[in-house]
CSV table of C-alpha atoms in Angstrom, one decimal:
chain,number,residue,atom,x,y,z
A,1,MET,CA,-8.3,-82.6,5.5
A,2,LYS,CA,-6.0,-85.3,6.6
A,3,ALA,CA,-7.0,-88.0,9.1
A,4,HIS,CA,-4.5,-89.5,11.5
A,5,ASP,CA,-4.2,-93.2,11.2
A,6,GLY,CA,-3.5,-93.5,15.0
A,7,ILE,CA,-4.9,-92.5,18.3
A,8,TYR,CA,-3.5,-89.8,20.6
A,9,LEU,CA,-2.0,-91.4,23.7
A,10,ASP,CA,0.4,-90.0,26.2
A,11,GLY,CA,1.3,-87.0,24.1
A,12,ALA,CA,1.8,-88.7,20.7
A,13,TRP,CA,0.0,-90.2,17.8
A,14,ARG,CA,0.4,-94.0,18.2
A,15,PRO,CA,-1.0,-97.0,16.3
A,16,ALA,CA,-4.2,-98.4,17.7
A,17,ALA,CA,-4.4,-101.9,19.0
A,18,GLY,CA,-7.7,-102.4,17.3
A,19,ARG,CA,-7.3,-103.3,13.7
A,20,GLU,CA,-10.7,-102.1,12.4
A,21,VAL,CA,-11.3,-98.7,10.9
A,22,ILE,CA,-14.2,-96.3,10.8
A,23,GLU,CA,-15.1,-94.6,7.5
A,24,VAL,CA,-16.1,-91.0,7.8
A,25,VAL,CA,-18.9,-90.1,5.3
A,26,ASN,CA,-19.9,-86.6,4.1
A,27,PRO,CA,-23.7,-86.6,4.7
A,28,ALA,CA,-24.3,-84.0,2.0
A,29,ASP,CA,-23.0,-86.2,-0.9
A,30,GLU,CA,-22.6,-89.7,0.8
A,31,GLN,CA,-18.9,-89.8,-0.1
A,32,VAL,CA,-16.2,-91.2,2.1
A,33,ILE,CA,-13.8,-88.4,3.2
A,34,GLY,CA,-11.5,-90.3,5.5
A,35,GLN,CA,-11.0,-93.1,8.0
A,36,VAL,CA,-9.9,-93.3,11.6
A,37,PRO,CA,-8.9,-96.3,13.8
A,38,ALA,CA,-11.7,-98.1,15.7
A,39,GLY,CA,-10.0,-98.2,19.0
A,40,ASP,CA,-10.9,-101.2,21.3
A,41,ALA,CA,-10.8,-102.0,25.0
A,42,GLU,CA,-7.0,-102.4,25.0
A,43,ASP,CA,-6.6,-98.9,23.5
A,44,VAL,CA,-8.9,-97.5,26.2
A,45,ASP,CA,-7.0,-99.3,28.9
A,46,THR,CA,-3.7,-97.8,27.6
A,47,ALA,CA,-5.2,-94.4,27.5
A,48,VAL,CA,-6.6,-94.6,31.0
A,49,ARG,CA,-3.3,-95.8,32.4
A,50,ALA,CA,-1.6,-92.8,30.7
A,51,ALA,CA,-4.2,-90.4,32.2
A,52,ARG,CA,-3.8,-92.1,35.6
A,53,ALA,CA,0.0,-91.7,35.5
A,54,ALA,CA,-0.2,-88.0,34.5
A,55,LEU,CA,-2.8,-87.2,37.2
A,56,PRO,CA,-0.7,-86.4,40.2
A,57,ALA,CA,1.6,-83.9,38.5
A,58,TRP,CA,-1.3,-82.2,36.6
A,59,ALA,CA,-3.5,-82.0,39.8
A,60,ALA,CA,-0.6,-80.4,41.6
A,61,THR,CA,0.0,-77.9,38.8
A,62,PRO,CA,-0.9,-74.3,40.0
A,63,PRO,CA,-4.2,-73.1,38.7
A,64,ALA,CA,-2.5,-70.2,37.0
A,65,GLU,CA,-0.4,-72.6,34.9
A,66,ARG,CA,-3.5,-74.7,34.0
A,67,ALA,CA,-5.1,-71.4,32.9
A,68,ALA,CA,-2.1,-70.7,30.7
A,69,ARG,CA,-2.4,-74.0,29.0
A,70,LEU,CA,-6.1,-73.4,28.4
A,71,THR,CA,-5.4,-69.9,27.0
A,72,ALA,CA,-2.9,-71.5,24.6
A,73,LEU,CA,-5.6,-74.1,23.7
A,74,ARG,CA,-8.0,-71.4,22.9
A,75,ASP,CA,-5.4,-69.6,20.8
A,76,ALA,CA,-4.6,-72.9,18.9
A,77,LEU,CA,-8.2,-73.5,18.2
A,78,THR,CA,-8.6,-69.9,17.0
A,79,ALA,CA,-5.6,-70.3,14.6
A,80,ARG,CA,-7.3,-73.4,13.1
A,81,LYS,CA,-10.8,-72.0,13.1
A,82,ASP,CA,-11.2,-72.1,9.3
A,83,GLU,CA,-9.9,-75.7,9.0
A,84,ILE,CA,-12.1,-76.8,11.9
A,85,ALA,CA,-15.2,-75.2,10.3
A,86,GLU,CA,-14.6,-76.8,7.0
A,87,THR,CA,-14.1,-80.2,8.7
A,88,VAL,CA,-17.3,-79.9,10.7
A,89,THR,CA,-19.1,-79.0,7.5
A,90,ALA,CA,-17.6,-82.0,5.7
A,91,GLU,CA,-18.4,-84.6,8.3
A,92,LEU,CA,-21.6,-83.2,9.9
A,93,GLY,CA,-23.1,-81.5,6.9
A,94,ALA,CA,-23.8,-78.1,8.6
A,95,PRO,CA,-23.7,-75.1,6.3
A,96,LEU,CA,-20.2,-73.5,6.4
A,97,SER,CA,-21.6,-70.2,7.8
A,98,PHE,CA,-23.2,-72.0,10.7
A,99,SER,CA,-20.1,-74.0,11.3
A,100,GLN,CA,-18.1,-70.8,11.6
A,101,ALA,CA,-20.6,-68.9,13.7
A,102,VAL,CA,-21.7,-71.7,16.1
A,103,HIS,CA,-19.7,-74.9,15.8
A,104,VAL,CA,-16.3,-73.1,16.1
A,105,ALA,CA,-16.9,-69.7,17.6
A,106,LEU,CA,-18.9,-71.0,20.6
A,107,PRO,CA,-16.4,-73.6,21.8
A,108,ILE,CA,-13.5,-71.1,21.4
A,109,ALA,CA,-15.4,-68.8,23.7
A,110,VAL,CA,-16.0,-71.7,26.1
A,111,ALA,CA,-12.4,-72.6,26.2
A,112,GLY,CA,-11.5,-69.0,27.0
A,113,SER,CA,-14.1,-68.9,29.8
A,114,TYR,CA,-12.4,-71.9,31.5
A,115,ALA,CA,-9.0,-70.3,31.1
A,116,GLU,CA,-10.3,-67.3,33.0
A,117,LEU,CA,-12.1,-69.5,35.6
A,118,ALA,CA,-9.0,-71.6,36.2
A,119,ALA,CA,-7.1,-68.4,37.0
A,120,THR,CA,-9.8,-66.7,39.2
A,121,HIS,CA,-11.8,-69.5,40.8
A,122,SER,CA,-11.3,-70.0,44.6
A,123,PHE,CA,-10.6,-73.7,45.2
A,124,GLU,CA,-11.0,-73.2,48.9
A,125,GLU,CA,-13.5,-71.5,51.1
A,126,LYS,CA,-14.0,-70.9,54.9
A,127,VAL,CA,-17.2,-72.3,56.4
A,128,GLY,CA,-17.3,-71.8,60.2
A,129,ASN,CA,-14.4,-73.6,61.7
A,130,SER,CA,-13.7,-75.5,58.5
A,131,VAL,CA,-11.8,-74.9,55.3
A,132,VAL,CA,-13.6,-76.6,52.4
A,133,HIS,CA,-11.1,-77.7,49.7
A,134,HIS,CA,-12.1,-78.5,46.2
A,135,GLU,CA,-9.7,-80.8,44.3
A,136,PRO,CA,-9.8,-82.7,41.0
A,137,ILE,CA,-12.0,-85.7,41.0
A,138,GLY,CA,-9.4,-87.7,39.0
A,139,VAL,CA,-9.5,-89.3,35.6
A,140,VAL,CA,-12.4,-88.3,33.4
A,141,GLY,CA,-13.9,-90.5,30.7
A,142,ALA,CA,-15.5,-88.1,28.2
A,143,ILE,CA,-17.9,-89.5,25.6
A,144,THR,CA,-19.2,-86.9,23.2
A,145,PRO,CA,-21.9,-86.8,20.5
A,146,TRP,CA,-21.8,-85.8,16.8
A,147,ASN,CA,-24.3,-83.0,16.7
A,148,TYR,CA,-22.0,-80.3,18.1
A,149,PRO,CA,-18.7,-82.1,17.8
A,150,LEU,CA,-16.2,-79.4,18.9
A,151,HIS,CA,-18.5,-77.7,21.4
A,152,GLN,CA,-19.3,-80.8,23.3
A,153,ILE,CA,-15.6,-81.8,23.5
A,154,VAL,CA,-14.6,-78.4,24.8
A,155,ALA,CA,-17.5,-78.3,27.3
A,156,LYS,CA,-16.1,-81.4,28.9
A,157,VAL,CA,-12.4,-81.3,28.4
A,158,ALA,CA,-11.8,-77.6,29.2
A,159,PRO,CA,-13.5,-77.7,32.7
A,160,ALA,CA,-11.8,-81.0,33.5
A,161,LEU,CA,-8.4,-79.6,32.7
A,162,ALA,CA,-9.2,-76.4,34.6
A,163,ALA,CA,-10.1,-78.5,37.6
A,164,GLY,CA,-6.8,-80.5,37.4
A,165,CYS,CA,-8.3,-83.7,36.0
A,166,THR,CA,-6.8,-85.8,33.3
A,167,VAL,CA,-9.0,-87.0,30.4
A,168,VAL,CA,-9.6,-89.8,28.0
A,169,LEU,CA,-12.0,-88.7,25.2
A,170,LYS,CA,-14.1,-91.0,23.0
A,171,PRO,CA,-15.7,-88.9,20.4
A,172,ALA,CA,-18.7,-89.8,18.2
A,173,GLU,CA,-17.8,-92.1,15.3
A,174,ASP,CA,-19.6,-89.9,12.8
A,175,THR,CA,-17.4,-86.8,13.5
A,176,PRO,CA,-13.9,-88.0,14.6
A,177,LEU,CA,-12.0,-85.7,12.3
A,178,THR,CA,-13.0,-82.7,14.4
A,179,ALA,CA,-11.8,-84.5,17.5
A,180,GLN,CA,-8.4,-85.2,15.9
A,181,LEU,CA,-8.0,-81.5,15.1
A,182,PHE,CA,-8.8,-80.7,18.8
A,183,ALA,CA,-6.1,-83.2,19.9
A,184,GLU,CA,-3.6,-81.4,17.6
A,185,ALA,CA,-4.6,-78.1,19.2
A,186,VAL,CA,-4.1,-79.6,22.7
A,187,HIS,CA,-0.6,-80.8,21.7
A,188,GLU,CA,0.2,-77.3,20.3
A,189,ALA,CA,-1.0,-75.7,23.5
A,190,GLY,CA,1.7,-77.6,25.5
A,191,VAL,CA,-0.6,-79.7,27.6
A,192,PRO,CA,1.6,-82.3,29.3
A,193,ALA,CA,1.7,-85.8,27.9
A,194,GLY,CA,-1.0,-88.1,29.3
A,195,VAL,CA,-3.2,-85.2,30.5
A,196,PHE,CA,-5.4,-85.5,27.4
A,197,ASN,CA,-5.8,-88.7,25.4
A,198,LEU,CA,-8.0,-89.5,22.4
A,199,VAL,CA,-9.4,-92.9,21.4
A,200,THR,CA,-11.6,-92.9,18.3
A,201,GLY,CA,-13.9,-95.9,18.2
A,202,LEU,CA,-17.4,-97.3,18.3
A,203,GLY,CA,-19.7,-96.6,21.3
A,204,PRO,CA,-20.5,-100.2,22.1
A,205,VAL,CA,-16.8,-101.1,22.1
A,206,ALA,CA,-14.6,-98.1,23.1
A,207,GLY,CA,-17.3,-96.1,24.8
A,208,GLN,CA,-18.5,-99.1,26.9
A,209,ALA,CA,-14.9,-99.9,27.8
A,210,LEU,CA,-14.3,-96.4,29.0
A,211,ALA,CA,-17.5,-96.2,31.0
A,212,GLU,CA,-16.7,-99.6,32.7
A,213,HIS,CA,-12.9,-98.9,33.3
A,214,PRO,CA,-12.1,-99.0,37.0
A,215,GLY,CA,-9.4,-96.4,36.5
A,216,VAL,CA,-12.0,-93.8,35.5
A,217,ASP,CA,-13.4,-91.6,38.3
A,218,LEU,CA,-16.1,-89.7,36.4
A,219,VAL,CA,-17.9,-90.5,33.2
A,220,SER,CA,-19.2,-87.4,31.4
A,221,PHE,CA,-21.6,-88.4,28.6
A,222,THR,CA,-23.8,-86.4,26.1
A,223,GLY,CA,-26.2,-88.4,24.0
A,224,SER,CA,-29.4,-90.3,24.0
A,225,THR,CA,-31.3,-91.0,27.2
A,226,ALA,CA,-31.3,-94.7,26.4
A,227,VAL,CA,-27.5,-94.8,26.3
A,228,GLY,CA,-27.3,-92.5,29.3
A,229,ARG,CA,-29.3,-95.0,31.3
A,230,ARG,CA,-26.9,-97.8,30.5
A,231,ILE,CA,-23.9,-95.6,31.4
A,232,GLY,CA,-25.6,-94.6,34.7
A,233,ALA,CA,-26.3,-98.2,35.5
A,234,THR,CA,-22.7,-99.2,34.8
A,235,ALA,CA,-21.2,-96.3,36.8
A,236,GLY,CA,-23.7,-97.0,39.6
A,237,ALA,CA,-22.4,-100.5,40.0
A,238,ALA,CA,-19.0,-99.1,40.7
A,239,VAL,CA,-20.3,-96.1,42.7
A,240,LYS,CA,-18.7,-93.9,40.1
A,241,LYS,CA,-19.9,-90.3,39.5
A,242,VAL,CA,-21.6,-89.5,36.2
A,243,ALA,CA,-22.5,-86.3,34.4
A,244,LEU,CA,-25.2,-87.0,31.8
A,245,GLU,CA,-26.6,-84.5,29.3
A,246,LEU,CA,-29.3,-86.4,27.5
A,247,GLY,CA,-32.4,-85.9,25.4
A,248,GLY,CA,-35.0,-83.1,25.3
A,249,LYS,CA,-38.5,-82.3,24.1
A,250,SER,CA,-38.5,-78.6,24.9
A,251,ALA,CA,-41.7,-76.5,24.9
A,252,ASN,CA,-41.9,-73.1,23.3
A,253,VAL,CA,-44.8,-71.5,25.2
A,254,ILE,CA,-46.3,-68.4,23.5
A,255,LEU,CA,-48.7,-66.6,25.8
A,256,PRO,CA,-51.6,-64.6,24.4
A,257,SER,CA,-49.8,-61.2,25.1
A,258,ALA,CA,-46.7,-62.1,23.2
A,259,ASP,CA,-45.5,-60.7,19.9
A,260,LEU,CA,-46.8,-63.7,17.9
A,261,ALA,CA,-45.0,-63.1,14.6
A,262,ARG,CA,-41.7,-62.8,16.3
A,263,ALA,CA,-42.2,-65.7,18.6
A,264,VAL,CA,-43.1,-68.0,15.8
A,265,LYS,CA,-40.3,-66.8,13.5
A,266,VAL,CA,-37.7,-67.3,16.2
A,267,GLY,CA,-39.2,-70.6,17.3
A,268,VAL,CA,-39.1,-72.1,13.8
A,269,ALA,CA,-35.5,-71.0,13.4
A,270,ASN,CA,-34.6,-72.6,16.7
A,271,VAL,CA,-36.0,-76.0,15.5
A,272,MET,CA,-34.4,-75.8,12.1
A,273,SER,CA,-31.0,-74.8,13.4
A,274,ASN,CA,-28.4,-77.5,12.9
A,275,SER,CA,-31.0,-79.5,10.8
A,276,GLY,CA,-33.0,-80.0,14.0
A,277,GLN,CA,-30.1,-81.9,15.6
A,278,THR,CA,-30.1,-80.0,18.9
A,279,CYS,CA,-31.1,-81.6,22.2
A,280,SER,CA,-32.4,-78.3,23.5
A,281,ALA,CA,-34.5,-77.4,20.4
A,282,TRP,CA,-38.0,-76.1,21.1
A,283,THR,CA,-39.7,-78.8,19.1
A,284,ARG,CA,-43.2,-78.2,20.7
A,285,MET,CA,-44.8,-74.9,20.0
A,286,LEU,CA,-47.6,-74.2,22.4
A,287,VAL,CA,-50.1,-71.5,21.5
A,288,HIS,CA,-53.5,-70.4,22.8
A,289,ARG,CA,-56.5,-71.8,21.0
A,290,ASP,CA,-57.6,-68.3,19.8
A,291,GLN,CA,-54.3,-67.8,18.0
A,292,TYR,CA,-53.8,-71.3,16.8
A,293,GLU,CA,-54.7,-71.1,13.2
A,294,GLU,CA,-52.8,-67.9,12.7
A,295,THR,CA,-49.7,-69.5,14.4
A,296,VAL,CA,-49.9,-72.6,12.2
A,297,GLY,CA,-50.0,-70.4,9.0
A,298,LEU,CA,-47.0,-68.4,10.2
A,299,ALA,CA,-45.0,-71.5,11.2
A,300,ALA,CA,-45.7,-73.2,7.8
A,301,ALA,CA,-44.6,-70.1,5.9
A,302,ALA,CA,-41.4,-69.7,8.0
A,303,ALA,CA,-40.5,-73.4,7.6
A,304,ALA,CA,-40.9,-73.2,3.8
A,305,LYS,CA,-38.0,-70.7,3.7
A,306,TYR,CA,-35.6,-73.3,5.1
A,307,GLY,CA,-35.9,-75.7,2.3
A,308,ASP,CA,-32.5,-75.0,0.8
A,309,ARG,CA,-31.0,-73.3,3.9
A,310,ILE,CA,-30.4,-76.3,6.2
A,311,GLY,CA,-28.0,-79.1,5.7
A,312,PRO,CA,-28.5,-82.9,5.9
A,313,VAL,CA,-28.9,-84.9,9.0
A,314,VAL,CA,-25.8,-86.8,10.0
A,315,ASN,CA,-26.3,-90.2,8.4
A,316,ALA,CA,-28.7,-92.5,6.6
A,317,ARG,CA,-29.8,-94.1,9.9
A,318,GLN,CA,-30.8,-90.8,11.3
A,319,ARG,CA,-32.6,-89.8,8.1
A,320,GLU,CA,-34.7,-92.9,8.3
A,321,ARG,CA,-35.4,-92.4,12.0
A,322,VAL,CA,-36.7,-88.8,11.4
A,323,ARG,CA,-38.7,-89.9,8.4
A,324,GLY,CA,-40.2,-92.7,10.5
A,325,TYR,CA,-41.4,-90.1,13.1
A,326,ILE,CA,-43.0,-88.0,10.4
A,327,GLU,CA,-44.9,-91.0,9.1
A,328,LYS,CA,-45.9,-91.8,12.6
A,329,GLY,CA,-47.2,-88.4,13.1
A,330,VAL,CA,-49.4,-88.7,10.0
A,331,ALA,CA,-50.6,-92.1,11.1
A,332,GLU,CA,-51.6,-90.8,14.5
A,333,GLY,CA,-53.7,-88.0,13.1
A,334,ALA,CA,-51.5,-85.0,13.0
A,335,ARG,CA,-51.8,-82.7,10.0
A,336,LEU,CA,-48.8,-81.9,7.8
A,337,VAL,CA,-48.7,-78.2,6.9
A,338,ALA,CA,-45.1,-78.1,5.7
A,339,GLY,CA,-42.6,-80.7,4.6
A,340,GLY,CA,-43.2,-84.4,4.9
A,341,PRO,CA,-41.3,-87.8,4.8
A,342,GLU,CA,-40.2,-87.5,1.2
A,343,SER,CA,-36.5,-86.7,0.8
A,344,PRO,CA,-36.1,-83.3,-0.9
A,345,ARG,CA,-32.9,-84.3,-2.8
A,346,GLU,CA,-31.7,-87.4,-4.6
A,347,GLN,CA,-28.3,-87.4,-2.9
A,348,GLY,CA,-27.4,-86.8,0.7
A,349,TYR,CA,-29.2,-87.4,3.9
A,350,PHE,CA,-31.6,-84.5,3.7
A,351,VAL,CA,-35.0,-84.2,5.5
A,352,SER,CA,-37.6,-81.6,4.5
A,353,PRO,CA,-38.3,-78.9,7.2
A,354,THR,CA,-41.5,-80.2,8.6
A,355,VAL,CA,-44.4,-78.6,10.6
A,356,PHE,CA,-47.3,-80.5,12.1
A,357,SER,CA,-50.6,-79.0,13.3
A,358,ASP,CA,-53.5,-80.7,15.1
A,359,VAL,CA,-50.9,-82.4,17.4
A,360,THR,CA,-52.2,-83.6,20.8
A,361,PRO,CA,-50.0,-84.0,23.8
A,362,ASP,CA,-50.2,-87.8,23.8
A,363,MET,CA,-49.0,-88.3,20.3
A,364,THR,CA,-45.6,-89.8,19.7
A,365,ILE,CA,-44.2,-86.8,17.9
A,366,ALA,CA,-45.2,-84.7,21.0
A,367,GLN,CA,-43.5,-87.0,23.5
A,368,GLU,CA,-40.4,-88.5,21.9
A,369,GLU,CA,-37.2,-86.7,20.8
A,370,ILE,CA,-37.1,-86.8,16.9
A,371,PHE,CA,-33.7,-85.0,16.4
A,372,GLY,CA,-34.6,-83.6,13.1
A,373,PRO,CA,-36.1,-80.5,11.5
A,374,VAL,CA,-39.7,-81.3,12.8
A,375,LEU,CA,-41.9,-78.9,14.7
A,376,SER,CA,-45.2,-79.8,16.4
A,377,VAL,CA,-47.7,-77.0,17.1
A,378,LEU,CA,-50.1,-77.7,20.0
A,379,ARG,CA,-53.0,-75.7,21.3
A,380,TYR,CA,-53.8,-74.9,24.9
A,381,GLU,CA,-56.9,-73.6,26.6
A,382,ASP,CA,-55.4,-71.4,29.4
A,383,GLU,CA,-52.1,-71.0,31.2
A,384,GLU,CA,-52.7,-74.0,33.5
A,385,ASP,CA,-53.3,-76.2,30.5
A,386,ALA,CA,-50.1,-74.8,28.8
A,387,LEU,CA,-48.1,-75.6,31.9
A,388,ARG,CA,-49.6,-79.2,32.1
A,389,ILE,CA,-48.7,-79.8,28.4
A,390,ALA,CA,-45.2,-78.2,28.7
A,391,ASN,CA,-44.3,-80.3,31.8
A,392,GLY,CA,-46.0,-83.4,30.4
A,393,THR,CA,-43.0,-85.3,29.1
A,394,VAL,CA,-40.2,-87.3,30.6
A,395,TYR,CA,-37.7,-84.6,29.5
A,396,GLY,CA,-36.8,-81.2,31.0
A,397,LEU,CA,-33.8,-79.8,29.2
A,398,ALA,CA,-34.7,-76.3,27.9
A,399,GLY,CA,-37.6,-74.2,26.7
A,400,ALA,CA,-38.9,-70.8,26.0
A,401,VAL,CA,-41.7,-68.4,27.1
A,402,TRP,CA,-43.0,-65.4,25.3
A,403,ALA,CA,-45.2,-62.7,26.7
A,404,GLY,CA,-45.8,-59.0,26.2
A,405,ASP,CA,-44.7,-58.4,29.8
A,406,GLU,CA,-41.4,-59.9,30.9
A,407,ALA,CA,-42.6,-60.4,34.5
A,408,GLU,CA,-45.5,-62.5,33.1
A,409,ALA,CA,-43.1,-64.7,31.1
A,410,VAL,CA,-40.7,-65.2,34.1
A,411,ALA,CA,-43.6,-66.1,36.4
A,412,PHE,CA,-44.6,-68.8,34.0
A,413,ALA,CA,-41.0,-69.9,33.4
A,414,ARG,CA,-40.5,-70.5,37.2
A,415,ARG,CA,-43.1,-73.2,37.1
A,416,LEU,CA,-41.5,-75.1,34.1
A,417,GLU,CA,-39.7,-78.3,35.0
A,418,THR,CA,-36.7,-77.6,32.9
A,419,GLY,CA,-33.1,-76.6,33.3
A,420,GLN,CA,-33.0,-73.6,31.0
A,421,VAL,CA,-35.6,-71.2,29.8
A,422,ASP,CA,-35.2,-68.4,27.2
A,423,ILE,CA,-37.4,-65.4,27.9
A,424,ASN,CA,-38.7,-63.5,24.8
A,425,GLY,CA,-35.8,-64.8,22.7
A,426,GLY,CA,-33.0,-64.4,25.2
A,427,ARG,CA,-29.5,-65.2,23.9
A,428,PHE,CA,-27.6,-68.3,24.7
A,429,ASN,CA,-25.2,-67.7,27.5
A,430,PRO,CA,-22.1,-69.9,27.5
A,431,LEU,CA,-21.4,-69.0,31.2
A,432,ALA,CA,-24.9,-70.1,32.4
A,433,PRO,CA,-25.4,-73.7,33.6
A,434,PHE,CA,-26.7,-76.1,31.0
A,435,GLY,CA,-28.4,-79.3,31.9
A,436,GLY,CA,-31.8,-80.9,32.6
A,437,TYR,CA,-34.5,-82.1,34.9
A,438,LYS,CA,-36.0,-85.6,34.8
A,439,GLN,CA,-34.6,-87.9,32.1
A,440,SER,CA,-32.8,-85.0,30.4
A,441,GLY,CA,-29.8,-85.7,32.6
A,442,VAL,CA,-27.7,-85.4,35.7
A,443,GLY,CA,-25.4,-82.5,36.4
A,444,ARG,CA,-24.6,-79.2,34.6
A,445,GLU,CA,-22.2,-78.0,31.9
A,446,LEU,CA,-20.6,-74.6,31.3
A,447,GLY,CA,-19.5,-71.9,33.6
A,448,VAL,CA,-18.7,-72.3,37.2
A,449,HIS,CA,-21.4,-75.0,37.6
A,450,GLY,CA,-19.7,-77.0,34.9
A,451,LEU,CA,-16.4,-76.7,36.6
A,452,ALA,CA,-17.9,-78.0,39.9
A,453,GLU,CA,-18.8,-81.4,38.2
A,454,TYR,CA,-15.1,-82.2,38.0
A,455,LEU,CA,-14.2,-81.3,41.6
A,456,GLN,CA,-14.2,-83.4,44.7
A,457,THR,CA,-14.9,-81.8,48.1
A,458,LYS,CA,-12.8,-82.2,51.3
A,459,SER,CA,-13.1,-80.3,54.5
A,460,PHE,CA,-10.5,-79.5,57.2
A,461,GLN,CA,-11.8,-78.7,60.7
A,462,PHE,CA,-9.8,-76.4,63.0
């Protein structure tokens, strides 16, 4: 893979004003695989000005033409799918098969969905004696995370382009090579100069400059709740719209009537997927007290099978963070039944697939987002107790409910304070709205609800 030594501005790769560079490290072997520019506030300003200049023409472009560019983008990503998968594996550490099936296939599908939406969505509606017109909100500052590097880029950039917005993207510093490949695909798709711009850089420098820039109309951010709060405060001071997809501590509620073996197997797989680095992971498994010990045994056995099947976490800092949470769980009285804080390999940022039993709702590992392959199993007395535990965190991003009767599961799910609930292992739907309650964020991504985040509303009265 070849890294660009510039940033993508106004339709071309150009030298960055910032003279520093970011080294990209393969988390599986700790080797440097490339470097990219660390763009600064001047680079961000140049990119925003380019996006601002390109906005009137792109906003006036017929939706059918915007759809054609998005279709071309989907096709360009598809043509590069093998290269992208290999790049994601190299800079994130995900197994190649997972990169191909999830990190690449999912965002290609999302890009296609927005090509279709741009062509079919009605940007006007009649309401009484008014015509309600939906127009692009303007320049979008997109700040994306490392855990799903291409998916999170596409989930922001594709709806923004479909809406008629222009974009400045600041990707995570751990996975910038994937972002560069995306920029190449945008260029190949014939998206006009200035409509999409890429500035690689550090969050506290380039990310902060993008969030603060007066030329940005909407900041779309995915990442930690702590950073989301700062971005929300910055945007609030300027009365600027934000879309924030933040942390999670999702509950996997297994009701007594459920197929216990299947619920546990799928639940453990969900937590171990992407080395636990998924904001919507079901990291709290809630089970009735009469089934608790059986569940713990099943979960421990399932986790043990992932020892050599998951990749590393993204960097040394993240590894130490996860190991710190495991040590905290032991110190607070939880019982390790699988894994532990010891690294399973001498090289690479690997964490053992870990399962805790005897976890109480007030423990740190049951309240805070760990972002690693760590599962907490909690017992409940009855359904009301399960609901209290499930809703008893500051988060509300996702979750799952299992029951022998689907109606029973849905009735429980309706009372969960969370943005998305999988019923008896329901499949992820890239057209359904994704986003959270409480401190899991503001706004929604994906599908028509994701498109709406990038639109401004105006009404004409007759």
